[in-house]
Structure formats: structure tokens, C-alpha cells
Short mmCIF file of C-alpha atoms and ligand atoms in Angstrom, two decimals:
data_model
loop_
_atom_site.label_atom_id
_atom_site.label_comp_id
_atom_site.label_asym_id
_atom_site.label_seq_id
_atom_site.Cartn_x
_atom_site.Cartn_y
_atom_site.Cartn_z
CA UNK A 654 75.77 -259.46 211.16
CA UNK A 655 78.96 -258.17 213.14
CA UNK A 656 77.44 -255.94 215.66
CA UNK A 657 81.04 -255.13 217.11
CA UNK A 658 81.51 -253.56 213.43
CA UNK A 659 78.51 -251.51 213.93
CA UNK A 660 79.91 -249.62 216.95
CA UNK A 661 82.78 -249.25 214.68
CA UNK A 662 81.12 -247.94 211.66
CA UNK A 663 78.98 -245.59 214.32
CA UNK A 664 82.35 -244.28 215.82
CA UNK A 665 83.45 -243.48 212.08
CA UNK A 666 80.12 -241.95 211.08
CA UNK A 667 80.24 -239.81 214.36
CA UNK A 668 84.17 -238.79 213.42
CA UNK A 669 82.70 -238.16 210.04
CA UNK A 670 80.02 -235.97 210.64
CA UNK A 671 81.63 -233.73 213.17
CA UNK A 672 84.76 -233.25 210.71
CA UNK A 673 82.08 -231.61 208.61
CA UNK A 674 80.33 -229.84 211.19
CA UNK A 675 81.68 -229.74 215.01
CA UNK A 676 78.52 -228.90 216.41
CA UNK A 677 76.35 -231.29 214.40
CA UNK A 678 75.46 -233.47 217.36
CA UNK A 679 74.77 -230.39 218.90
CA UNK A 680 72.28 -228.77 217.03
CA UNK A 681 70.69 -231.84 216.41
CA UNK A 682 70.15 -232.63 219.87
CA UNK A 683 68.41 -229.34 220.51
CA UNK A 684 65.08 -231.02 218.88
CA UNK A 685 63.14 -231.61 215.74
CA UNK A 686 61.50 -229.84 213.37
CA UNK A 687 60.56 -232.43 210.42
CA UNK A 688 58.19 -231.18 207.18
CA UNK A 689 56.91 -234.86 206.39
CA UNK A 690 55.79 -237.83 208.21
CA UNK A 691 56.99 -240.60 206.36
CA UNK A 692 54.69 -244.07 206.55
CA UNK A 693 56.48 -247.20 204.99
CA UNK A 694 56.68 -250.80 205.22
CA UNK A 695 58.81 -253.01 208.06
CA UNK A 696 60.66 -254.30 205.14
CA UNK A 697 64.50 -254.33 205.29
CA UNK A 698 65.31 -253.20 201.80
CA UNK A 699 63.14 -249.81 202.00
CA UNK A 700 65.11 -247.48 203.47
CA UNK A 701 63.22 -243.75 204.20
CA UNK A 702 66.00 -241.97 204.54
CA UNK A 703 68.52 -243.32 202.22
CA UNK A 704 66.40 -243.92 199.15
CA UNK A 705 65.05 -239.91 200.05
CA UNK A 706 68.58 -238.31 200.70
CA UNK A 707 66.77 -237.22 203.94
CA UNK A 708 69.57 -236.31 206.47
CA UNK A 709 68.47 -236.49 210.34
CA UNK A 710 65.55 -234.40 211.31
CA UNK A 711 63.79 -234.92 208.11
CA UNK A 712 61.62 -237.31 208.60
CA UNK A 713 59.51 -238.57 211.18
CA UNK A 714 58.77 -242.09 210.69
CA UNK A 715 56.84 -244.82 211.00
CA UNK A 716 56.69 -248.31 209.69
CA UNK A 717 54.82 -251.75 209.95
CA UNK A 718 54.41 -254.28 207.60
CA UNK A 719 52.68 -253.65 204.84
CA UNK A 720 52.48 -249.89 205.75
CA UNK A 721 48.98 -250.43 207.11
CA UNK A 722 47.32 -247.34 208.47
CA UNK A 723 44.49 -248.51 211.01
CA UNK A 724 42.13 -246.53 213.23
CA UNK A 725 42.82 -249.38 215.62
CA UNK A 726 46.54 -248.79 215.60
CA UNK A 727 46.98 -246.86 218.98
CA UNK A 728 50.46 -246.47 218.04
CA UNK A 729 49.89 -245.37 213.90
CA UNK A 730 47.23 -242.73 215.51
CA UNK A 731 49.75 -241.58 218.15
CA UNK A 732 52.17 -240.78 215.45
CA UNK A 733 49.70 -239.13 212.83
CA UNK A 734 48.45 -237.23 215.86
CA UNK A 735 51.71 -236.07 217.32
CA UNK A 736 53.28 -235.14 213.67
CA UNK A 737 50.29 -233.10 212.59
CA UNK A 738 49.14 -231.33 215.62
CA UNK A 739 52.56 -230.87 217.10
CA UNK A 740 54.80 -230.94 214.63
CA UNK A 741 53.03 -229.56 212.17
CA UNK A 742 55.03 -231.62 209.18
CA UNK A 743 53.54 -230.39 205.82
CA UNK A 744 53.45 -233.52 203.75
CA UNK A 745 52.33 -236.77 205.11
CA UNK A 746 53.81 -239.88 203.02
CA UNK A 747 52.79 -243.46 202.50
CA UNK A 748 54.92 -245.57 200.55
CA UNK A 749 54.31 -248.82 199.90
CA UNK A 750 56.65 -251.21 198.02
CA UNK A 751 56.33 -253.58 194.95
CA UNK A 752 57.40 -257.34 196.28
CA UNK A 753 55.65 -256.20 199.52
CA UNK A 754 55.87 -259.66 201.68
CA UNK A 755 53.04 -258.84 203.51
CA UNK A 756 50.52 -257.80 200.46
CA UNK A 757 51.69 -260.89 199.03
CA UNK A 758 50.97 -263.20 201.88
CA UNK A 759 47.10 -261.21 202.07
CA UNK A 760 46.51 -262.41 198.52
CA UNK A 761 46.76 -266.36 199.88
CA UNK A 762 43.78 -267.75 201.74
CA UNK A 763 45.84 -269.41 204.31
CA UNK A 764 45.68 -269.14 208.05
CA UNK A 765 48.62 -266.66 209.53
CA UNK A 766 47.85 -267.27 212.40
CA UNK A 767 48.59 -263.40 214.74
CA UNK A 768 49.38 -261.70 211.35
CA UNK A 769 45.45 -262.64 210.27
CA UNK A 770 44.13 -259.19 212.10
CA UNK A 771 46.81 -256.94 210.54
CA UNK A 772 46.32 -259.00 207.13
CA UNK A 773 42.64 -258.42 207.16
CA UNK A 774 43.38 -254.48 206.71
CA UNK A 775 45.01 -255.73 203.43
CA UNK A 776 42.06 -258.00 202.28
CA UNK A 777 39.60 -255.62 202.98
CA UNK A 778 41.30 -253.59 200.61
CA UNK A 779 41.21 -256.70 197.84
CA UNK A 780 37.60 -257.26 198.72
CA UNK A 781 36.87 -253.87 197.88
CA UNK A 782 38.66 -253.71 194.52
CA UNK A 783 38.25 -257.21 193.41
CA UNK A 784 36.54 -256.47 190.14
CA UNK A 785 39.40 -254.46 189.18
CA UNK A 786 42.04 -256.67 190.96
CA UNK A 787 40.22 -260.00 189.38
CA UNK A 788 39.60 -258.54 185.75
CA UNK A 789 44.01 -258.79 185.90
CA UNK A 790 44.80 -261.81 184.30
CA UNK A 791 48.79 -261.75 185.24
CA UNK A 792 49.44 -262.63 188.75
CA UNK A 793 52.27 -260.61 189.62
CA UNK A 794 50.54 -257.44 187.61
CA UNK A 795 47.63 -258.37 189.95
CA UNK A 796 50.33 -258.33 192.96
CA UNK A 797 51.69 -254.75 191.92
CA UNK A 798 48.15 -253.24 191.54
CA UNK A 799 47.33 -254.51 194.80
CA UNK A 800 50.56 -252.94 196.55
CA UNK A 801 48.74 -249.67 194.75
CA UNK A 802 45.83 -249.65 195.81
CA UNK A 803 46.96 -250.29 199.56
CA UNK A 804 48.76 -247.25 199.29
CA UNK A 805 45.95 -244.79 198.48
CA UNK A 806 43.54 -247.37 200.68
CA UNK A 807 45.99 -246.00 203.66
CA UNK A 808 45.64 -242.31 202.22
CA UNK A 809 42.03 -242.54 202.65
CA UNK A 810 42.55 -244.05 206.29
CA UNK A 811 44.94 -241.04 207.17
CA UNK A 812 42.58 -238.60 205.91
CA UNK A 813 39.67 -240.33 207.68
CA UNK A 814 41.15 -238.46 210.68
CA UNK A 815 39.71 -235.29 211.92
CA UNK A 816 42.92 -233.59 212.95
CA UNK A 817 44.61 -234.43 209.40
CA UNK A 818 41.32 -233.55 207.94
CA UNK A 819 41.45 -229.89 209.73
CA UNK A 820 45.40 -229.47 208.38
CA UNK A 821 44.16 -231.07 204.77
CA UNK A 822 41.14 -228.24 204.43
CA UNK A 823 43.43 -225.14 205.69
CA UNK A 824 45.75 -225.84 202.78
CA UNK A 825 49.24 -226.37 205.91
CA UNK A 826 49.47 -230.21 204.73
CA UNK A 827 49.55 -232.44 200.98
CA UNK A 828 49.26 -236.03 201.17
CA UNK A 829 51.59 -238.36 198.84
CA UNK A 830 51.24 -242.41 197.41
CA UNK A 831 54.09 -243.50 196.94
CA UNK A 832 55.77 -246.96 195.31
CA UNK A 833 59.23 -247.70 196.40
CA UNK A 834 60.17 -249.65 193.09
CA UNK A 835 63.33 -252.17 194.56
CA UNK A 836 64.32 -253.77 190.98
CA UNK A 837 65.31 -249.96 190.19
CA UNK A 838 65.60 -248.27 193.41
CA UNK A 839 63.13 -245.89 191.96
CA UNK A 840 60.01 -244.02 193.88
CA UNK A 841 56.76 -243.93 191.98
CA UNK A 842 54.75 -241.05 192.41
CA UNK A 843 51.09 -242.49 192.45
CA UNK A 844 49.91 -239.14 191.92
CA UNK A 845 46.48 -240.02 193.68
CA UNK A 846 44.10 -237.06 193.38
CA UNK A 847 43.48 -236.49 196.68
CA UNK A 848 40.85 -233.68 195.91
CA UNK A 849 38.45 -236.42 194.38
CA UNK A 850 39.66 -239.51 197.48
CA UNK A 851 38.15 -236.47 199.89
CA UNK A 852 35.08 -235.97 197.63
CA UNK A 853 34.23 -239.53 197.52
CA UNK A 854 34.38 -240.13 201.33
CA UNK A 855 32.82 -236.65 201.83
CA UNK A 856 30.13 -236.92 204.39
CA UNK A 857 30.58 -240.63 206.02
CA UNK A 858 34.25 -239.71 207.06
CA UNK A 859 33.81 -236.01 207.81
CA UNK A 860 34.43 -235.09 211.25
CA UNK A 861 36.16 -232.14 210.84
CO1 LIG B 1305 56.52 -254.73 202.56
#
């Protein structure tokens, strides 16, 4: 990577957005108002904004590997909390991705060493499915199924939260699973009905 060429390709994406719009920097600088928080993986080939078309102030992001959402994530919970109560985005996203590195590496027993925590979010999620997950006979089928079900596993854990939970019930926010499909550049709408998620946890996760 050149990183004198990516002062130069900043410079020329600077000269090209102002020769659209002069005041572009601006109006951007004068703050954000995003409609969707957007939670993907670390993974460099999933781009939020490009594969969306999302200019800047579209999205406010965040990503990890794996797009885990934990409860113990001081910085995931900072984000959910500051997008919903503050900014008040209207769709909350996760997308996950198929070839997910770190879904992959929860599937192997192996010691990770410091990624064992975060990939115990992941196995948890196995353990819970397995008679689904086990009943798949193809290994990379299994693979993709399990890069599904993490998705609407992290639904679940961002509508385990009382503040999303008060924005979910008063109609001002819609959760989406998503699959960022890199062989075809495609998103996959999971289409996870979010209605029945919400029933199912109803009354061990309500706090709102
Ligand atoms: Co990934």
C-alpha cells in the first residue's frame, strides 16, 4: 500500500467533490443526522458504504469481527446507545458476511488464544443451534447457515436492550439481517421476523 498515493487520491476526491458542490465540506461539517446504524464485520472486503451507495452522513457505523453484538461490549453499547437515543437513526443494521474469517475460525475447536472471549459469542450461538447446524451434512452449507444465524443471534442481542426495545415498541425504529454475499457483491435480505424474535424472548429480555 502507497500511503503517499492516498493523500493523493484524498486531494483528488476533495477537488472532486467540491467541483460538484463548493460547500460540500461545509455542510457536512455542520453535523450528522444518519437514519441507520450500520453493524458489520472488521473484514476488509465489506465495505458499508460502498456496497450501500451510502454517501457521508448516512451511516453511522460500527464494526468488529464477526459483527458480534455483546452486552459486554462497552464500546458496541456506547454506539447502539448514542445512535438510538441521540440520533434517533430509524433502522438499525447487522450484516454479517458469507466467508466470515471469524465464524469460520469459531467452528474449529482450537485454542485462539485473546480471540477465545470474542469467539465464544460465536459458539454460543453454534451451541444453541447445533441440531439444526449438525443435521447439515455439507460443511461449507453448515459455514453459511452459521454466518445466518449469527446475524439474527446479534438482532436478538440489540433488541435485548431497553432503549432499542422502547424505539422498537413506539414503531420510530425496524431492525434488518443482513448477508453481504462477496462471490456476487450481493446483500441478502434475511428477512428475520422480528415480530416473532421479540415474542420469543418476551418476558426474560423485557426491560422496557
Ligand atoms: Co467477517
Amino acid at each position: 500500500m502507497d500511503i503517499a498515493k492516498i493523500f493523493e487520491d484524498n486531494a483528488s476526491w476533495v477537488a472532486s467533490r467540491i467541483g460538484k458542490d463548493p460547500g460540500y465540506f461545509e455542510s457536512l461539517s455542520q453535523g450528522q443526522d444518519p437514519d441507520m446504524l450500520y453493524i458489520g464485520c472488521s473484514d476488509s472486503r465489506v465495505t458499508a458504504e460502498d456496497m450501500m451507495g451510502a454517501e457521508p452522513g448516512d451511516l453511522f457505523v460500527h464494526r468488529n469481527i464477526a459483527n458480534v453484538v455483546s452486552n459486554l461490549d462497552i464500546s458496541a453499547m456506547s454506539v447502539i446507545n448514542y445512535s438510538v437515543v441521540h440520533l434517533h437513526v430509524k433502522h438499525i443494521v447487522v450484516c454479517g458476511h458469507y466467508g466470515c474469517g471469524g465464524v469460520k475460525a469459531a467452528m474449529q475447536s482450537s485454542n485462539l488464544g485473546i480471540l477465545n472471549p470474542w469467539l465464544k459469542n460465536i459458539r454460543d450461538i453454534y451451541r444453541l443451534h447445533k441440531d439444526e447446524l449438525n443435521a447439515i451434512a455439507d460443511e461449507d452449507k453448515r459455514y453459511s447457515r452459521l454466518v445466518e444465524l449469527n446475524v439474527q443471534e446479534q438482532c436478538v442481542n440489540v433488541l435485548k436492550i431497553p432503549e432499542v426495545q422502547q424505539a422498537y415498541r413506539s414503531g420510530k425504529l425496524t431492525m434488518h439481517g443482513w448477508v453481504f454475499d462477496i462471490a456476487s457483491g450481493k446483500i441478502v435480505n434475511l428477512e428475520i421476523d422480528f415480530a416473532k424474535v421479540l415474542q420469543d424472548i418476551e418476558g426474560i429480555y423485557d426491560l422496557d
